[in-house]
CSV table of C-alpha atoms and ligand atoms in Angstrom, one decimal:
chain,number,residue,atom,x,y,z
A,19,MET,CA,-51.7,12.5,58.8
A,20,ALA,CA,-52.4,11.1,55.7
A,21,LEU,CA,-49.7,10.8,53.0
A,22,GLN,CA,-52.2,11.5,51.0
A,23,GLU,CA,-53.2,15.1,52.7
A,24,PHE,CA,-49.2,16.1,53.3
A,25,LEU,CA,-48.6,15.2,49.2
A,26,GLN,CA,-51.8,17.4,48.2
A,27,GLU,CA,-50.0,20.2,50.9
A,28,LEU,CA,-46.8,20.3,48.9
A,29,ASP,CA,-48.3,20.1,45.4
A,30,GLN,CA,-49.5,23.1,46.6
A,31,LEU,CA,-46.6,24.6,48.5
A,32,VAL,CA,-45.1,24.5,45.3
A,33,THR,CA,-47.8,26.3,43.0
A,34,GLU,CA,-47.7,28.5,45.4
A,35,ALA,CA,-44.1,29.6,45.6
A,36,LYS,CA,-43.9,29.8,42.0
A,37,SER,CA,-46.5,31.7,41.2
A,38,SER,CA,-45.3,33.9,44.5
A,39,PHE,CA,-41.0,34.7,43.2
A,40,SER,CA,-42.9,35.0,39.1
A,41,ASP,CA,-44.5,37.9,40.4
A,42,ALA,CA,-42.0,39.7,42.7
A,43,ALA,CA,-41.6,43.1,40.7
A,44,ASP,CA,-38.6,43.8,42.0
A,45,MET,CA,-36.3,42.6,44.7
A,46,ASP,CA,-37.6,43.6,47.8
A,47,ALA,CA,-41.1,41.3,46.9
A,48,LEU,CA,-39.1,38.9,45.8
A,49,GLU,CA,-37.1,38.7,49.9
A,50,ALA,CA,-40.6,38.7,51.2
A,51,SER,CA,-41.4,35.8,49.1
A,52,ARG,CA,-38.6,33.6,50.2
A,53,ILE,CA,-38.9,34.7,54.1
A,54,GLU,CA,-43.0,33.7,52.9
A,55,PHE,CA,-42.4,30.2,51.9
A,56,LEU,CA,-37.8,29.4,52.2
A,57,GLY,CA,-37.8,30.9,56.4
A,58,ALA,CA,-35.7,29.3,58.4
A,59,LYS,CA,-38.1,30.0,61.2
A,60,ASN,CA,-41.9,30.2,60.5
A,61,GLY,CA,-41.4,29.7,56.9
A,62,ARG,CA,-44.2,27.9,55.0
A,63,LEU,CA,-42.0,25.2,53.7
A,64,LYS,CA,-40.6,24.6,57.6
A,65,SER,CA,-43.9,24.3,58.6
A,66,ALA,CA,-44.7,21.4,56.5
A,67,GLN,CA,-41.9,19.5,57.6
A,68,LYS,CA,-42.4,19.6,60.9
A,69,MET,CA,-45.9,18.1,59.4
A,70,MET,CA,-44.1,14.9,58.8
A,71,GLY,CA,-43.6,14.0,62.2
A,72,GLY,CA,-46.8,13.1,61.7
A,73,ILE,CA,-46.9,11.2,58.6
A,74,ASP,CA,-47.4,6.8,59.7
A,75,LYS,CA,-43.9,5.0,59.6
A,76,PRO,CA,-44.4,3.2,56.7
A,77,ASP,CA,-45.0,5.8,55.2
A,78,LYS,CA,-42.5,8.1,55.8
A,79,PRO,CA,-39.3,6.6,52.9
A,80,GLU,CA,-41.9,9.0,50.6
A,81,ALA,CA,-43.5,12.1,52.8
A,82,GLY,CA,-39.4,12.5,53.2
A,83,LYS,CA,-38.7,12.1,49.5
A,84,THR,CA,-41.0,14.1,47.9
A,85,PHE,CA,-40.6,16.9,50.5
A,86,ASN,CA,-36.8,16.9,49.1
A,87,ALA,CA,-37.8,17.2,46.3
A,88,THR,CA,-40.7,19.6,46.7
A,89,LYS,CA,-37.5,22.1,48.3
A,90,GLN,CA,-35.2,21.4,45.4
A,91,ALA,CA,-39.0,22.8,43.1
A,92,ILE,CA,-39.4,26.2,45.2
A,93,GLU,CA,-35.6,27.0,45.9
A,94,ALA,CA,-35.4,26.7,41.9
A,95,ALA,CA,-37.6,28.9,41.4
A,96,PHE,CA,-36.3,31.5,44.1
A,97,GLU,CA,-32.8,31.1,42.0
A,98,GLU,CA,-34.0,31.8,38.7
A,99,ALA,CA,-36.8,35.2,40.1
A,100,SER,CA,-33.8,36.7,42.0
A,101,GLU,CA,-31.3,36.1,38.4
A,102,ARG,CA,-34.9,37.3,36.5
A,103,LEU,CA,-34.8,40.7,39.0
A,104,ALA,CA,-30.1,40.8,39.0
A,105,SER,CA,-30.2,40.7,35.0
A,106,GLY,CA,-32.9,43.9,34.6
A,107,GLY,CA,-36.2,43.0,34.1
A,108,GLY,CA,-39.2,44.0,36.5
A,109,GLY,CA,-41.2,41.6,34.9
A,110,ASP,CA,-44.1,42.2,32.7
A,111,VAL,CA,-43.4,46.2,32.6
A,112,ASP,CA,-39.8,47.2,33.1
A,113,SER,CA,-40.0,48.8,36.4
A,114,THR,CA,-37.5,51.7,35.5
A,115,PHE,CA,-38.4,52.2,32.4
A,116,ASP,CA,-40.0,56.3,32.1
A,117,ALA,CA,-41.8,56.7,28.5
A,118,SER,CA,-42.2,60.3,29.4
A,119,LEU,CA,-38.6,61.1,29.8
A,120,PRO,CA,-37.2,63.7,27.1
A,121,GLY,CA,-35.3,61.1,24.7
A,122,SER,CA,-31.0,62.0,25.3
A,123,ALA,CA,-30.9,64.4,22.7
A,124,PHE,CA,-27.4,63.3,19.5
A,125,ARG,CA,-24.7,66.7,19.1
A,126,ILE,CA,-24.9,66.1,15.3
A,127,GLY,CA,-21.5,66.8,13.6
A,128,ARG,CA,-21.3,69.9,10.8
A,129,LEU,CA,-18.3,71.6,9.0
A,130,HIS,CA,-16.4,73.5,9.8
A,131,PRO,CA,-16.9,77.1,8.8
A,132,ILE,CA,-13.6,77.5,7.3
A,133,THR,CA,-14.8,74.2,4.9
A,134,GLN,CA,-17.9,75.1,4.6
A,135,THR,CA,-16.5,78.6,2.7
A,136,ILE,CA,-14.5,77.3,0.8
A,137,GLU,CA,-17.6,74.6,-0.9
A,138,GLU,CA,-19.3,77.2,-1.3
A,139,LEU,CA,-16.6,79.5,-3.4
A,140,LYS,CA,-15.5,76.3,-5.1
A,141,ASP,CA,-19.0,76.5,-5.8
A,142,ILE,CA,-19.5,80.3,-7.4
A,143,MET,CA,-16.9,79.4,-9.4
A,144,GLY,CA,-17.6,76.7,-10.8
A,145,ARG,CA,-20.5,78.4,-12.3
A,146,LEU,CA,-17.8,81.1,-13.5
A,147,GLY,CA,-16.6,78.4,-15.2
A,148,PHE,CA,-13.5,77.7,-13.2
A,149,SER,CA,-12.2,73.9,-12.9
A,150,VAL,CA,-10.5,73.1,-9.1
A,151,ALA,CA,-6.3,72.5,-8.9
A,152,ASP,CA,-4.7,71.0,-6.0
A,153,GLY,CA,-1.2,71.3,-4.9
A,154,PRO,CA,0.8,70.6,-2.1
A,155,GLU,CA,1.6,71.9,1.4
A,156,ILE,CA,4.7,71.3,1.0
A,157,GLU,CA,6.3,72.9,-1.4
A,158,ASP,CA,9.7,73.2,-3.5
A,159,ILE,CA,11.7,77.0,-4.3
A,160,ARG,CA,10.9,76.4,-7.2
A,161,HIS,CA,7.4,76.0,-6.9
A,162,ASN,CA,6.6,78.5,-4.1
A,163,PHE,CA,9.3,81.6,-5.5
A,164,GLU,CA,11.9,80.9,-8.7
A,165,ALA,CA,8.7,80.1,-11.3
A,166,LEU,CA,6.7,83.2,-10.1
A,167,ASN,CA,10.0,85.2,-10.4
A,168,ILE,CA,10.7,85.5,-6.8
A,169,PRO,CA,14.6,85.8,-7.6
A,170,ASN,CA,17.0,84.1,-4.6
A,171,GLU,CA,17.8,87.7,-3.1
A,172,HIS,CA,14.0,89.0,-2.9
A,173,PRO,CA,13.2,90.2,0.4
A,174,ALA,CA,10.1,87.5,-0.1
A,175,ARG,CA,12.1,84.5,0.6
A,176,ASP,CA,13.4,86.0,3.7
A,177,PRO,CA,13.1,82.5,6.3
A,178,LEU,CA,11.7,84.7,8.9
A,179,ASP,CA,8.6,85.3,6.6
A,180,ASN,CA,9.0,81.3,5.8
A,181,PHE,CA,8.6,79.0,7.5
A,182,TYR,CA,11.6,77.4,6.1
A,183,LEU,CA,12.1,72.4,6.6
A,184,ALA,CA,15.3,72.2,8.5
A,185,THR,CA,18.1,71.7,6.9
A,186,ALA,CA,19.9,70.4,10.4
A,187,GLY,CA,23.1,68.1,8.6
A,188,LEU,CA,22.8,68.8,5.6
A,189,GLY,CA,26.5,71.4,5.7
A,190,ASP,CA,26.4,75.6,6.5
A,191,ASP,CA,26.4,77.5,2.8
A,192,VAL,CA,22.6,74.4,1.9
A,193,LEU,CA,20.4,76.0,1.2
A,194,PRO,CA,16.6,75.1,2.3
A,195,GLN,CA,15.1,73.8,-0.5
A,196,TRP,CA,11.4,73.8,1.0
A,197,LEU,CA,9.3,75.4,2.5
A,198,MET,CA,4.9,75.4,3.8
A,199,ARG,CA,4.4,77.1,1.7
A,200,SER,CA,3.5,80.8,1.5
A,201,GLN,CA,0.8,81.2,-0.6
A,202,THR,CA,-1.2,79.3,-4.1
A,203,SER,CA,0.3,80.7,-6.5
A,204,THR,CA,2.1,77.9,-6.2
A,205,VAL,CA,-0.4,75.5,-7.6
A,206,GLN,CA,-0.3,78.1,-10.6
A,207,ILE,CA,2.9,76.7,-12.2
A,208,ARG,CA,1.5,73.2,-11.3
A,209,VAL,CA,-1.3,74.1,-13.3
A,210,MET,CA,0.1,74.9,-16.7
A,211,GLU,CA,3.4,73.0,-15.8
A,212,THR,CA,1.6,70.4,-17.1
A,213,THR,CA,-1.6,71.9,-18.8
A,214,PRO,CA,-1.2,72.6,-22.2
A,215,PRO,CA,-3.9,76.1,-22.6
A,216,PRO,CA,-6.2,77.5,-22.2
A,217,VAL,CA,-6.3,77.0,-18.5
A,218,ARG,CA,-9.2,78.3,-16.4
A,219,ILE,CA,-8.9,77.1,-12.5
A,220,ILE,CA,-9.2,77.8,-8.7
A,221,SER,CA,-7.2,75.8,-6.1
A,222,LEU,CA,-8.3,76.4,-2.2
A,223,GLY,CA,-5.7,75.8,0.6
A,224,ARG,CA,-4.4,76.2,3.2
A,225,VAL,CA,-0.7,78.2,3.2
A,226,TYR,CA,1.7,79.5,6.0
A,227,ARG,CA,3.1,82.8,7.3
A,228,PRO,CA,4.9,82.7,10.7
A,229,ASP,CA,3.0,85.6,11.7
A,230,THR,CA,2.1,86.0,15.6
A,231,ALA,CA,-1.5,84.9,15.7
A,232,ASP,CA,-4.3,88.3,16.5
A,233,ALA,CA,-7.4,89.1,15.6
A,234,THR,CA,-7.2,89.7,11.8
A,235,HIS,CA,-3.7,87.1,11.6
A,236,TYR,CA,-2.4,83.4,11.9
A,237,PRO,CA,0.6,81.7,11.1
A,238,MET,CA,-1.9,79.0,9.0
A,239,PHE,CA,-5.1,80.2,6.3
A,240,HIS,CA,-6.7,79.9,3.4
A,241,GLN,CA,-6.3,81.1,0.3
A,242,MET,CA,-8.5,80.6,-3.3
A,243,GLU,CA,-6.3,81.1,-6.1
A,244,GLY,CA,-8.1,82.5,-9.7
A,245,LEU,CA,-5.4,81.4,-13.3
A,246,TRP,CA,-7.9,81.8,-16.4
A,247,ILE,CA,-5.5,81.8,-19.6
A,248,ASP,CA,-6.2,81.9,-22.6
A,249,GLU,CA,-5.8,84.7,-26.4
A,250,ASN,CA,-7.0,87.6,-25.8
A,251,VAL,CA,-7.9,87.8,-21.5
A,252,THR,CA,-7.8,91.0,-20.9
A,253,MET,CA,-7.6,93.1,-17.2
A,254,SER,CA,-11.1,93.8,-18.2
A,255,ASP,CA,-11.8,89.9,-17.4
A,256,LEU,CA,-10.7,90.2,-13.9
A,257,LYS,CA,-12.7,92.9,-12.7
A,258,THR,CA,-15.2,90.9,-13.7
A,259,VAL,CA,-14.2,87.6,-12.4
A,260,LEU,CA,-14.0,89.6,-9.3
A,261,ARG,CA,-17.3,91.4,-8.9
A,262,LEU,CA,-19.0,88.9,-10.0
A,263,PHE,CA,-17.2,86.7,-7.2
A,264,ALA,CA,-17.6,89.3,-4.6
A,265,THR,CA,-21.3,90.4,-5.3
A,266,SER,CA,-22.3,86.5,-4.7
A,267,TYR,CA,-20.5,85.8,-2.1
A,268,LEU,CA,-21.1,88.5,-0.7
A,269,GLY,CA,-24.3,90.5,-1.4
A,270,GLY,CA,-25.3,93.1,-4.4
A,271,ASP,CA,-24.5,95.7,-2.6
A,272,VAL,CA,-20.8,94.9,-2.6
A,273,SER,CA,-18.8,96.3,-5.2
A,274,ILE,CA,-14.9,96.4,-5.4
A,275,ARG,CA,-11.7,98.5,-6.3
A,276,PHE,CA,-8.7,97.9,-7.9
A,277,ARG,CA,-5.0,100.0,-6.6
A,278,PRO,CA,-2.1,99.9,-7.9
A,279,SER,CA,0.0,97.0,-6.9
A,280,PHE,CA,3.0,94.3,-7.2
A,281,PHE,CA,4.0,91.2,-7.2
A,282,PRO,CA,6.6,90.1,-9.1
A,283,PHE,CA,4.6,87.3,-10.5
A,284,THR,CA,2.0,89.8,-12.2
A,285,GLU,CA,2.2,92.5,-14.1
A,286,PRO,CA,0.6,94.7,-13.9
A,287,SER,CA,-0.9,94.0,-10.4
A,288,VAL,CA,-3.5,95.3,-8.6
A,289,GLU,CA,-4.5,95.1,-5.1
A,290,ALA,CA,-8.7,94.6,-5.1
A,291,ASP,CA,-11.4,95.9,-2.2
A,292,TYR,CA,-14.5,95.9,-2.3
A,293,TYR,CA,-16.5,98.2,-0.4
A,294,TRP,CA,-19.4,97.0,2.1
A,295,ASN,CA,-20.7,99.1,5.4
A,296,ASP,CA,-19.1,101.5,4.9
A,297,GLN,CA,-15.5,100.5,4.1
A,298,TRP,CA,-12.8,99.6,1.4
A,299,ILE,CA,-12.1,96.3,3.2
A,300,GLU,CA,-9.2,95.0,1.2
A,301,PHE,CA,-10.4,91.1,-0.4
A,302,GLY,CA,-6.9,90.3,-1.9
A,303,GLY,CA,-4.4,90.2,-4.9
A,304,ALA,CA,-4.6,89.8,-8.7
A,305,GLY,CA,-3.5,91.0,-11.7
A,306,MET,CA,-2.2,90.6,-14.9
A,307,VAL,CA,0.8,86.7,-15.6
A,308,ASP,CA,4.3,88.6,-15.4
A,309,PRO,CA,5.6,87.6,-19.7
A,310,ASN,CA,8.2,86.1,-17.6
A,311,VAL,CA,6.2,83.5,-15.9
A,312,LEU,CA,4.8,82.4,-19.0
A,313,LYS,CA,7.6,82.0,-20.6
A,314,GLU,CA,8.9,79.6,-17.2
A,315,VAL,CA,6.3,76.8,-18.2
A,316,GLY,CA,6.7,76.9,-21.6
A,317,TYR,CA,3.4,79.0,-23.0
A,318,ASP,CA,4.5,81.6,-25.4
A,319,PRO,CA,3.6,85.8,-24.1
A,320,GLU,CA,2.8,87.1,-27.3
A,321,GLU,CA,0.5,84.1,-27.8
A,322,VAL,CA,-1.4,83.8,-24.5
A,323,THR,CA,-2.0,86.5,-22.1
A,324,GLY,CA,-3.6,85.7,-18.4
A,325,PHE,CA,-5.4,87.0,-15.2
A,326,ALA,CA,-4.6,85.4,-11.7
A,327,PHE,CA,-5.9,86.4,-8.1
A,328,GLY,CA,-5.3,85.2,-4.5
A,329,LEU,CA,-7.8,86.1,-1.7
A,330,GLY,CA,-7.7,85.3,1.8
A,331,VAL,CA,-10.8,82.4,3.0
A,332,GLU,CA,-10.4,82.8,6.0
A,333,ARG,CA,-11.5,87.5,5.3
A,334,LEU,CA,-13.7,86.5,3.8
A,335,CYS,CA,-15.4,83.6,5.7
A,336,MET,CA,-15.3,86.6,8.6
A,337,ARG,CA,-17.2,89.2,6.9
A,338,ARG,CA,-19.6,87.2,5.4
A,339,HIS,CA,-20.3,85.8,9.3
A,340,GLY,CA,-19.5,89.0,10.8
A,341,VAL,CA,-16.8,86.6,13.2
A,342,THR,CA,-14.2,89.8,14.3
A,343,ASP,CA,-11.2,87.7,15.7
A,344,ILE,CA,-9.3,85.2,13.4
A,345,ARG,CA,-8.1,83.0,16.1
A,346,GLU,CA,-11.5,81.2,17.1
A,347,PHE,CA,-11.5,79.1,13.8
A,348,TYR,CA,-9.0,77.0,15.1
A,349,LYS,CA,-9.5,77.2,18.6
A,350,ASN,CA,-12.0,74.2,17.6
A,351,ASP,CA,-14.6,75.4,20.7
A,352,VAL,CA,-18.1,74.2,19.6
A,353,ARG,CA,-19.9,77.2,21.0
A,354,PHE,CA,-18.7,78.9,18.1
A,355,LEU,CA,-17.8,75.8,15.8
A,356,GLU,CA,-21.6,75.0,16.3
A,357,GLN,CA,-23.3,78.4,15.3
A,358,PHE,CA,-22.3,77.5,11.9
B,414,LIG,N1,-0.2,85.1,-3.5
B,414,LIG,C1,-0.5,86.4,-3.6
B,414,LIG,C2,-0.3,87.0,-2.4
B,414,LIG,O1,-0.3,85.4,-1.4
B,414,LIG,C3,-1.7,87.1,-3.9
B,414,LIG,C4,-1.8,87.2,-5.3
B,414,LIG,C5,-2.4,85.8,-6.0
B,414,LIG,C6,-1.7,88.3,-6.2
B,414,LIG,C7,-2.1,86.3,-8.0
B,414,LIG,C8,-1.7,88.1,-7.2
B,414,LIG,C9,-2.1,87.0,-8.4
B,414,LIG,O2,0.0,87.5,-1.4
């Protein structure tokens, strides 16, 4: 066999093998090409090697050298193709990608229903001229009780009704000085201590009471406290604000009523109810701020008067959305939470 012919044959082999390997769309096709060109028994490279026997002796060194180069080129082309397929590139079109499949949906997060309610209550009260104040959830007994006219022997201070913080190691006669606040009325004191009248604030946040959880009780819940102190603030202002608030949040068909009640920090005191869907529902306590409280924070009860109220946030949210069990809010079950 003439050398020239043999070299052409090898050249042709490299060209064909390269295009066969790079056309392979998957591993099976590549394997078929490998057997065709590099197969140890009947591969085309093997056949070319056999042809070398017919080359004239003086041409043999060159034929051998070129054959080796050809073999290396074909093997390199094969390696390249198998790396391409292994890294997911199936050729020009990715055979694993189906453009007709539906996309995977994202789960969009949302605000907790109580957070949403709080935002809405702030908005309504903001339009009535109330700004937002804040206070700590761990309180001292002065802000939770004493300054609110709740003396030491008052049943509201009972350890069974409050989450006092441990005094272990401080001695038997040491009364607890700190607790998880049981009401947001603490913020009334904190605001009045630091702000001269007039004040018109609301404060929304968590309160804590050791109640057993059931459909309407939970050991932690939220209150909205309201406080308006100025010259000549009256009980009718209180009723107007609560009525406007109730109709804004629950709808124009809601009416409210006051029932006489008692709180140490208001005089007179009332329970406020709203009427909706054929029943009266209690939505919080309220009253005119007791002169003792005004004096305690350095206000002059002869010059200013005011009202305060404290409403349960969960209760409002439950009524609004038809939620029948307060525990649902705190189970963290996405199927419940994603409905809001
Ligand atoms: N702090 C009272 C409670 O938690 C509610 C209240 C607030 C009553 C303000 C009167 C005035 O029950």
